[in-house]
Coordinates of C-alpha atoms and ligand atoms in Angstrom, one line a residue:
M36 CA 113.8 -26.3 -264.9
T37 CA 117.5 -26.4 -264.0
A38 CA 119.7 -24.0 -261.4
S39 CA 122.5 -23.0 -264.3
M40 CA 123.5 -18.9 -264.7
P41 CA 121.9 -17.3 -267.9
H42 CA 125.3 -15.9 -270.4
A43 CA 122.3 -12.4 -271.0
A44 CA 120.4 -10.3 -269.8
G45 CA 118.0 -10.6 -272.0
A46 CA 117.7 -14.2 -272.3
A47 CA 117.3 -14.4 -268.4
A48 CA 114.5 -12.6 -268.5
A49 CA 112.5 -14.3 -270.8
E50 CA 113.9 -18.5 -269.4
D51 CA 114.8 -17.5 -265.7
P52 CA 111.3 -17.6 -262.8
P53 CA 110.0 -14.1 -261.1
I54 CA 112.5 -13.9 -258.7
L55 CA 115.8 -14.3 -260.4
Q56 CA 114.1 -11.7 -262.5
S57 CA 113.6 -9.4 -260.4
G58 CA 117.2 -10.4 -259.5
L59 CA 118.4 -9.4 -262.9
H60 CA 115.9 -6.4 -263.1
R61 CA 117.5 -5.0 -259.9
S62 CA 121.1 -5.7 -261.5
R63 CA 120.2 -3.7 -264.2
T64 CA 119.1 -0.5 -262.5
V65 CA 122.3 -1.1 -260.2
T66 CA 123.8 -1.0 -264.4
H67 CA 122.4 2.2 -264.8
G68 CA 123.9 4.0 -261.8
H69 CA 127.0 3.5 -263.3
A70 CA 127.4 0.3 -260.2
E71 CA 130.7 -1.5 -261.0
P72 CA 130.4 -4.2 -262.9
E73 CA 132.0 -7.1 -261.1
S74 CA 129.3 -7.1 -258.0
E75 CA 126.5 -6.6 -259.9
V76 CA 127.2 -10.2 -261.1
A77 CA 129.0 -10.9 -257.9
T78 CA 125.8 -10.6 -256.6
M79 CA 123.0 -12.0 -259.2
K80 CA 125.8 -15.1 -258.6
K81 CA 124.3 -15.2 -255.0
T82 CA 120.9 -14.8 -255.5
V83 CA 121.0 -17.8 -258.8
M84 CA 123.3 -19.5 -255.9
G85 CA 120.6 -19.3 -252.7
I86 CA 117.3 -19.9 -255.5
G87 CA 119.3 -23.2 -256.6
P88 CA 118.3 -25.1 -253.6
M89 CA 114.6 -23.4 -253.1
L90 CA 114.1 -24.6 -257.1
Q91 CA 114.8 -28.2 -255.8
S92 CA 112.7 -28.7 -253.5
L93 CA 110.3 -27.3 -255.0
N94 CA 111.0 -30.4 -258.2
V95 CA 110.5 -32.8 -255.1
M96 CA 107.0 -31.4 -254.1
N97 CA 105.7 -31.4 -257.9
E98 CA 107.2 -34.6 -257.9
E99 CA 105.3 -36.3 -254.7
L100 CA 102.4 -34.9 -256.2
R101 CA 102.4 -35.7 -260.1
K102 CA 103.3 -39.7 -257.7
R103 CA 99.6 -38.3 -255.1
K104 CA 97.8 -37.5 -258.1
D105 CA 98.4 -41.3 -259.7
N106 CA 97.9 -43.2 -256.9
L107 CA 94.1 -40.9 -256.3
L108 CA 93.8 -42.0 -260.1
R109 CA 94.4 -45.5 -259.5
D110 CA 92.1 -45.3 -256.4
K111 CA 89.2 -44.1 -258.5
L112 CA 89.8 -46.3 -261.0
V113 CA 89.7 -49.5 -258.4
L114 CA 86.7 -47.3 -256.4
E115 CA 84.9 -47.0 -260.2
E116 CA 85.4 -51.1 -260.4
S117 CA 83.9 -52.1 -257.0
I118 CA 81.1 -50.0 -257.5
V119 CA 80.2 -51.4 -260.2
T120 CA 80.5 -55.2 -259.3
C121 CA 78.6 -54.1 -255.8
N122 CA 75.7 -52.8 -258.0
K123 CA 76.0 -55.8 -259.9
E124 CA 75.6 -58.3 -256.3
K125 CA 72.4 -55.6 -255.6
D126 CA 70.6 -57.0 -258.3
E127 CA 71.5 -60.1 -258.5
D128 CA 69.6 -60.1 -254.7
T129 CA 66.7 -58.1 -255.9
T130 CA 66.4 -60.8 -258.2
K131 CA 66.8 -63.2 -255.8
L132 CA 65.1 -61.4 -252.9
S133 CA 62.4 -60.9 -255.4
E134 CA 61.7 -64.9 -256.5
A135 CA 61.6 -66.3 -253.0
S136 CA 59.0 -63.9 -251.2
E137 CA 56.7 -65.0 -254.4
S138 CA 56.9 -69.0 -253.6
L139 CA 57.1 -67.3 -249.9
K140 CA 53.3 -66.0 -251.3
K141 CA 52.9 -69.5 -253.1
L142 CA 53.5 -71.4 -249.9
K143 CA 51.9 -69.1 -247.6
T144 CA 48.5 -69.7 -250.3
E145 CA 49.2 -73.9 -249.9
H146 CA 49.1 -74.2 -246.7
D147 CA 45.7 -71.7 -246.1
D148 CA 44.1 -74.1 -248.8
G149 CA 45.2 -77.1 -247.3
K150 CA 45.1 -75.1 -244.1
A151 CA 41.4 -74.8 -245.1
N152 CA 40.1 -77.9 -246.4
A153 CA 41.2 -80.3 -243.9
Q154 CA 38.7 -77.5 -241.5
K155 CA 35.9 -78.6 -243.5
E156 CA 36.6 -82.4 -243.5
I157 CA 36.2 -82.2 -240.1
E158 CA 33.6 -80.2 -240.4
S159 CA 31.3 -82.5 -242.1
L160 CA 33.1 -85.1 -240.0
K161 CA 31.7 -83.5 -237.0
Q162 CA 28.2 -82.8 -238.9
Q163 CA 28.5 -86.4 -239.7
I164 CA 28.8 -88.3 -236.2
L165 CA 25.9 -85.5 -234.9
D166 CA 23.9 -86.1 -237.6
R167 CA 23.7 -90.4 -236.6
D168 CA 23.8 -89.7 -232.6
K169 CA 20.7 -87.8 -232.7
A170 CA 19.0 -89.8 -235.2
I171 CA 20.1 -93.1 -232.9
C172 CA 18.5 -90.2 -230.0
A173 CA 14.9 -90.4 -232.4
L174 CA 14.7 -93.8 -232.3
V175 CA 15.7 -95.2 -229.0
D176 CA 14.0 -94.8 -225.4
T177 CA 17.2 -94.4 -223.6
T178 CA 15.6 -94.7 -220.6
K179 CA 14.7 -98.9 -222.0
A180 CA 16.7 -101.2 -221.1
E181 CA 16.3 -103.0 -224.3
A182 CA 17.3 -99.8 -226.4
R183 CA 20.6 -100.9 -224.2
K184 CA 20.6 -104.3 -226.1
L185 CA 19.7 -103.0 -229.4
C186 CA 22.1 -100.2 -229.4
G187 CA 24.8 -102.0 -228.1
L188 CA 27.0 -100.5 -224.8
V189 CA 29.1 -97.8 -227.2
I190 CA 26.2 -96.7 -228.6
W191 CA 24.4 -96.0 -224.8
Y192 CA 27.9 -94.3 -224.0
R193 CA 27.7 -92.2 -226.3
I194 CA 23.8 -91.4 -226.2
I195 CA 24.1 -90.5 -222.3
T196 CA 27.2 -88.3 -223.1
H197 CA 25.6 -86.5 -225.6
K198 CA 23.0 -86.0 -223.1
C199 CA 25.3 -84.9 -220.6
R200 CA 26.7 -82.4 -223.1
K201 CA 23.1 -81.6 -224.7
T202 CA 21.1 -81.1 -221.2
R203 CA 24.1 -79.9 -218.7
D204 CA 22.1 -83.4 -216.8
C205 CA 25.7 -84.0 -214.9
S206 CA 24.6 -84.9 -211.5
L207 CA 26.5 -87.1 -209.6
S208 CA 24.3 -90.4 -210.8
S209 CA 24.5 -89.4 -214.9
V210 CA 28.7 -89.1 -214.5
L211 CA 28.4 -92.1 -213.0
R212 CA 26.2 -94.5 -215.7
V213 CA 28.4 -92.9 -217.8
E214 CA 31.5 -94.1 -215.9
Q215 CA 29.7 -97.6 -215.5
T216 CA 29.3 -97.8 -219.2
L217 CA 33.2 -97.2 -219.5
R218 CA 34.0 -100.2 -217.1
I219 CA 32.0 -102.7 -219.1
L220 CA 32.6 -101.2 -222.4
K221 CA 37.0 -101.7 -221.0
T222 CA 36.3 -105.1 -220.0
R223 CA 34.6 -106.3 -222.9
P224 CA 36.9 -105.5 -225.9
S225 CA 34.5 -106.5 -228.1
L226 CA 32.2 -104.6 -227.9
H227 CA 33.9 -101.6 -228.0
T228 CA 35.7 -101.9 -231.5
G229 CA 37.4 -98.9 -232.8
F230 CA 36.5 -96.7 -230.1
Q231 CA 38.6 -94.6 -227.9
A232 CA 36.8 -95.2 -224.4
D233 CA 39.5 -92.9 -222.2
K234 CA 40.4 -90.4 -225.1
L235 CA 36.2 -89.8 -224.9
I236 CA 35.7 -89.4 -221.2
H237 CA 38.2 -86.5 -221.4
T238 CA 36.3 -85.5 -224.0
T239 CA 32.4 -85.6 -223.5
V240 CA 32.0 -85.4 -220.1
R241 CA 30.9 -82.1 -218.9
L242 CA 30.3 -80.8 -215.7
P243 CA 28.1 -78.0 -214.5
G244 CA 30.4 -75.3 -214.6
I245 CA 30.9 -72.7 -212.0
F246 CA 27.2 -70.6 -211.8
S247 CA 25.6 -74.1 -211.9
P248 CA 22.9 -74.9 -209.0
R249 CA 25.1 -78.1 -208.0
P250 CA 28.9 -78.0 -207.1
R251 CA 30.9 -78.9 -209.4
D252 CA 33.3 -81.9 -208.1
F253 CA 37.3 -81.4 -209.5
S254 CA 38.2 -84.8 -208.2
L255 CA 36.4 -85.9 -211.5
P256 CA 39.0 -86.3 -214.6
N257 CA 39.6 -83.8 -216.7
S258 CA 42.1 -82.7 -220.3
S259 CA 44.7 -82.2 -218.6
W260 CA 45.3 -85.8 -217.2
S261 CA 47.9 -87.7 -217.5
P262 CA 47.8 -91.0 -218.7
K263 CA 49.7 -92.5 -216.0
M264 CA 47.1 -90.2 -213.7
M265 CA 44.3 -92.2 -215.9
E266 CA 46.5 -95.4 -214.9
L267 CA 45.8 -95.1 -211.3
Y268 CA 42.3 -93.2 -211.4
D269 CA 40.6 -96.3 -213.3
H270 CA 42.7 -98.8 -210.7
Y271 CA 41.2 -97.1 -207.9
N272 CA 37.8 -96.5 -209.5
S273 CA 37.4 -99.8 -210.9
Q274 CA 37.4 -100.9 -206.7
C275 CA 34.6 -98.4 -206.3
D276 CA 30.7 -99.3 -206.8
L277 CA 29.8 -96.3 -208.1
E278 CA 25.7 -97.2 -208.3
T279 CA 24.8 -94.3 -206.9
E280 CA 26.0 -91.2 -204.9
D281 CA 24.0 -92.5 -201.6
I282 CA 27.3 -93.4 -199.5
E283 CA 25.1 -95.9 -197.7
S284 CA 24.7 -98.0 -200.8
Q285 CA 28.5 -98.2 -201.1
K286 CA 30.1 -100.6 -201.5
G287 CA 33.0 -101.6 -202.6
P288 CA 36.0 -101.8 -201.1
W289 CA 37.0 -97.6 -202.1
I290 CA 35.1 -94.7 -202.3
R291 CA 36.2 -91.7 -204.6
L292 CA 35.4 -88.9 -202.8
P293 CA 34.1 -85.8 -204.4
S294 CA 35.8 -82.6 -204.0
Y295 CA 33.3 -80.4 -202.7
N296 CA 31.7 -80.4 -199.1
R297 CA 30.0 -83.3 -200.2
I298 CA 32.7 -84.8 -198.1
L299 CA 31.8 -84.1 -195.0
K300 CA 28.8 -86.3 -195.8
Y301 CA 31.7 -89.7 -195.8
A302 CA 32.8 -88.2 -192.0
K303 CA 31.9 -89.0 -188.2
G304 CA 28.9 -87.1 -187.7
G305 CA 29.1 -85.8 -191.2
V306 CA 25.2 -85.3 -192.1
Y307 CA 25.5 -83.1 -189.1
L308 CA 28.1 -81.1 -190.4
S309 CA 27.6 -80.8 -193.8
K310 CA 24.6 -78.9 -192.5
I311 CA 26.7 -76.4 -190.8
M312 CA 29.0 -76.0 -193.2
Q313 CA 27.9 -73.7 -196.0
S314 CA 27.1 -75.5 -198.8
K315 CA 29.4 -73.5 -202.0
A316 CA 32.3 -73.8 -199.6
R317 CA 35.2 -75.5 -201.3
L318 CA 38.8 -76.1 -200.0
F319 CA 40.6 -74.0 -202.0
T320 CA 43.4 -76.5 -203.6
R321 CA 42.2 -76.3 -206.8
N322 CA 42.4 -74.3 -210.3
V323 CA 39.5 -73.4 -210.9
Y324 CA 39.8 -71.4 -214.3
Q325 CA 42.9 -73.7 -215.9
V326 CA 42.7 -77.3 -216.0
G327 CA 45.9 -78.7 -215.2
A328 CA 47.6 -75.6 -213.9
S329 CA 47.8 -76.3 -210.5
F330 CA 47.0 -79.1 -208.0
E331 CA 45.1 -81.9 -209.8
Y332 CA 44.4 -84.6 -207.6
V333 CA 41.4 -87.1 -206.4
I334 CA 41.5 -88.4 -203.4
F335 CA 40.1 -92.1 -202.6
L336 CA 38.9 -93.3 -198.5
N337 CA 39.6 -96.9 -198.4
K338 CA 37.0 -97.8 -195.0
E339 CA 38.1 -101.6 -193.8
E340 CA 41.9 -100.4 -194.4
K341 CA 41.3 -96.8 -192.6
K342 CA 43.6 -94.8 -195.1
C343 CA 43.4 -92.6 -197.6
V344 CA 45.2 -92.9 -201.3
C345 CA 45.4 -89.5 -202.9
L346 CA 46.9 -89.8 -206.8
F347 CA 48.1 -86.3 -207.3
Q348 CA 49.8 -84.1 -210.2
A349 CA 51.2 -81.1 -210.2
G350 CA 50.7 -78.6 -212.7
H351 CA 53.8 -75.8 -213.5
L352 CA 52.8 -73.1 -211.3
L353 CA 53.2 -75.1 -208.3
E354 CA 56.8 -74.6 -209.0
G355 CA 59.4 -74.4 -206.6
P356 CA 63.4 -75.9 -207.8
P357 CA 63.7 -74.9 -211.3
G358 CA 61.3 -78.1 -213.4
H359 CA 60.2 -79.1 -209.5
V360 CA 57.4 -78.7 -207.0
H361 CA 56.7 -76.3 -204.3
G362 CA 57.4 -78.0 -201.0
G363 CA 54.6 -75.7 -199.6
A364 CA 52.3 -77.1 -202.3
I365 CA 53.7 -80.7 -201.3
A366 CA 52.8 -79.6 -197.7
T367 CA 49.1 -78.9 -198.9
M368 CA 48.3 -81.5 -199.9
I369 CA 50.0 -84.2 -197.2
D370 CA 47.8 -81.9 -195.1
T371 CA 44.9 -81.9 -197.2
V372 CA 44.6 -86.2 -197.4
T373 CA 45.5 -86.6 -194.2
G374 CA 43.3 -83.8 -192.6
T375 CA 40.8 -85.1 -194.9
H376 CA 41.6 -89.0 -193.4
A377 CA 41.2 -87.4 -189.9
T378 CA 37.9 -85.6 -190.6
F379 CA 36.9 -89.0 -192.1
L380 CA 38.2 -90.9 -188.5
S381 CA 37.2 -88.4 -185.8
G382 CA 35.2 -86.0 -187.3
L383 CA 35.8 -82.1 -186.7
V384 CA 39.9 -82.0 -186.6
V385 CA 41.8 -78.5 -187.5
T386 CA 45.6 -79.5 -188.2
A387 CA 48.4 -79.3 -184.5
N388 CA 50.9 -80.5 -185.7
L389 CA 52.5 -81.8 -189.4
N390 CA 56.1 -83.1 -189.9
I391 CA 57.7 -83.2 -193.6
N392 CA 61.1 -84.7 -194.6
Y393 CA 61.9 -84.0 -198.2
R394 CA 63.9 -87.3 -199.3
N395 CA 63.2 -86.9 -202.9
A396 CA 61.9 -83.6 -205.4
I397 CA 58.9 -84.2 -207.3
P398 CA 59.4 -83.6 -211.6
L399 CA 56.4 -81.5 -212.1
G400 CA 53.6 -82.4 -213.7
S401 CA 54.5 -86.2 -212.8
T402 CA 51.7 -87.9 -210.9
V403 CA 52.9 -89.0 -207.6
I404 CA 50.2 -91.3 -204.8
L405 CA 49.8 -89.8 -201.5
E406 CA 49.5 -92.5 -198.7
S407 CA 47.1 -91.8 -195.5
T408 CA 47.6 -94.0 -192.5
L409 CA 46.1 -93.8 -189.0
D410 CA 49.4 -94.7 -186.6
H411 CA 46.8 -94.3 -183.8
I412 CA 43.8 -91.9 -181.8
E413 CA 44.7 -91.2 -178.6
G414 CA 41.4 -89.0 -176.8
R415 CA 41.3 -85.4 -179.3
K416 CA 44.7 -86.6 -181.0
T417 CA 44.2 -88.3 -183.8
H418 CA 47.7 -89.7 -185.7
I419 CA 48.3 -90.0 -189.0
N420 CA 50.9 -90.6 -191.0
C421 CA 52.1 -90.4 -194.5
K422 CA 53.9 -90.9 -197.6
V423 CA 54.3 -89.3 -201.0
T424 CA 55.9 -92.5 -203.6
S425 CA 55.7 -92.5 -207.5
A426 CA 53.6 -93.6 -209.7
D427 CA 55.0 -96.6 -209.8
G428 CA 55.8 -96.7 -206.1
S429 CA 59.3 -97.4 -206.6
K430 CA 60.7 -94.1 -205.3
V431 CA 59.6 -92.8 -201.6
H432 CA 59.8 -89.0 -202.2
T433 CA 58.5 -87.6 -199.0
E434 CA 57.1 -88.7 -195.4
A435 CA 55.6 -87.1 -193.3
T436 CA 53.8 -87.4 -189.7
A437 CA 50.8 -85.3 -189.2
L438 CA 48.7 -84.8 -186.2
F439 CA 45.0 -82.8 -186.2
V440 CA 43.0 -82.3 -183.2
S441 CA 39.4 -82.8 -182.5
I442 CA 37.3 -79.9 -181.9
S443 CA 33.8 -78.5 -181.9
V444 CA 32.0 -76.6 -184.2
S445 CA 31.7 -73.5 -181.1
H446 CA 35.4 -73.5 -181.9
L447 CA 36.0 -73.7 -185.6
M448 CA 33.4 -71.2 -186.4
G449 CA 35.3 -68.6 -183.3
M450 CA 39.2 -69.6 -185.5
Ligands
LIG567 C1 40.4 -74.3 -191.1 C2 39.7 -75.5 -191.4 C3 39.1 -76.3 -191.8 C4 38.7 -76.8 -191.0 C5 38.4 -78.6 -191.4 C6 36.7 -78.4 -191.3 C7 36.0 -78.8 -192.3 C8 36.5 -80.0 -193.1 C9 35.9 -79.5 -194.1 C10 36.1 -80.7 -195.1 C11 37.4 -82.1 -194.7 C12 38.3 -82.0 -195.9 C13 39.3 -81.8 -195.6 C14 40.1 -81.4 -195.0 C15 40.7 -80.8 -195.3 C16 42.3 -80.3 -195.2 C17 42.2 -80.2 -193.7 C18 43.2 -79.0 -193.5 C19 43.0 -78.3 -192.1 C20 44.0 -76.9 -191.5 O1 44.7 -76.7 -192.6 S1 43.0 -76.2 -190.7 C21 44.2 -74.5 -190.1 C22 45.4 -74.8 -189.4 N1 45.3 -75.6 -188.2 C23 44.9 -75.1 -186.8 O2 44.6 -73.5 -187.5 C24 44.8 -74.9 -185.9 C25 45.4 -73.8 -185.1 N2 46.0 -73.9 -183.0 C26 44.0 -74.3 -182.9 O3 43.0 -74.0 -182.9 C27 44.1 -75.5 -181.3 O4 45.6 -74.8 -180.6 C28 44.2 -76.6 -180.9 C29 43.0 -76.9 -181.4 C30 44.9 -77.7 -182.4 C31 44.4 -77.3 -179.5 O5 44.1 -76.2 -178.8 P1 42.8 -76.9 -177.9 O6 42.8 -75.9 -177.0 O7 41.8 -77.5 -178.0 O8 43.2 -77.5 -177.4 P2 44.7 -77.9 -176.2 O9 45.7 -76.8 -176.4 O10 44.5 -78.4 -175.2 O11 45.3 -80.0 -176.8 C32 44.8 -80.6 -177.6 C33 45.6 -81.9 -177.4 O12 46.6 -81.5 -178.5 C34 48.2 -81.2 -178.7 N3 48.3 -80.5 -178.8 C35 47.9 -79.7 -179.2 N4 48.8 -78.8 -180.6 C36 50.1 -79.7 -180.7 C37 50.5 -79.6 -181.8 N5 50.7 -78.1 -181.8 N6 52.1 -80.5 -181.1 C38 51.3 -81.5 -180.3 N7 50.7 -81.6 -179.5 C39 49.9 -80.5 -179.7 C40 47.9 -80.6 -176.5 O13 49.5 -80.8 -175.9 C41 46.8 -81.8 -175.7 O14 47.7 -83.2 -175.9 P3 47.2 -83.7 -174.6 O15 45.4 -84.1 -174.4 O16 47.4 -84.4 -174.5 O17 47.0 -82.8 -173.3

């Protein structure tokens, strides 16, 4: 549309916009009212001149709108295209996902089948071993010495441990018989081809439970003991004469001290003390319910050299600094070992003083050795030294001195 002037009123009415038309209409009315024609033309000219810029801006707006429309149409096309691509990708991913879950299902089934088969195989092997053991037990009179020769030591060992398990006859003498046989087996390798003695002692020797009338001995090996702990245990235990649980007939330089209060029997005047102390009492330094979680230890006493050695493995509950044993737990063990030592030397005592120097932190789970030696006895006072070292003795972890003061039974009861 242009802003040019029309030559006739009729043509203007047909071609021009409504605003222009109303202007013409008005001028026509004025003409009928006999007004001056020049002034009418001038007015119309003015009106048309005013309309021109308006039309221009309208044209610009129109052009802009057309451009915008084009852009929107282009964007719409692009979006439609990307929707098609997305849908395609989605379909491909769905196919892949279903394929993956299918193969996962297959793998799981295979794994479950394999596990079930292995379980079956283990069960059948276990049954075979059990049947063979039962057959041997039925044939052999285990109380006779010839049986040992007949069966060989390996089978003899198995019979004893099997009996221990079945009858829960885990008296100290039974356990000692197992240990003794094990020791012979170790010194005569020809007798135990393919026989994993160390593993068996962990798994087959079951000790009485907490409801057993006999107090359980926590100083015997259990499945949480590390190979190092076992190695050291075997080292000292092999130097103990363990024929019988009667203290008087102990002949070796070392005595393995049991955990419960029968320990008092080993103390000076111990028979009397053990009668006073309650039979079910025990020192707190054991985790009865979870092996390996806290204090795992065994104490050996050397009567001749007047010293004690304790093998100690600290469990995760004893953590102090990250990954290392809590100083209080170390102090507890030092007190326990030196206290036991002092009780053996001087009878009933209590700790009066404990001085500890922590030299090197003890890594959690490692095996350390606590060596307790007598410094001197002076009247009621027993002075003990203690050194905590790494299993190979190369590192000193802790050093301590302890003073124990002898007390009377009435002092103990009145504490
Ligand atoms: C929980 C009890 C356990 C009892 C054990 C019983 C049976 C054992 C069973 C199995 C054994 C197996 C293992 C043992 C394992 C661990 C043992 C753990 C032991 C403990 O975990 S146990 C708990 C902590 N323990 C206390 O709960 C003690 C509280 N305490 C007192 O009961 C009194 O305090 C006492 C008796 C110490 C003294 O009292 P008192 O009146 O009899 O004698 P008095 O004060 O005259 O001291 C006499 C001479 O010792 C000197 N002396 C005293 N204290 C000293 C010090 N701190 N530093 C340097 N020197 C000291 C004096 O200077 C004087 O020396 P001097 O003669 O040259 O002048």
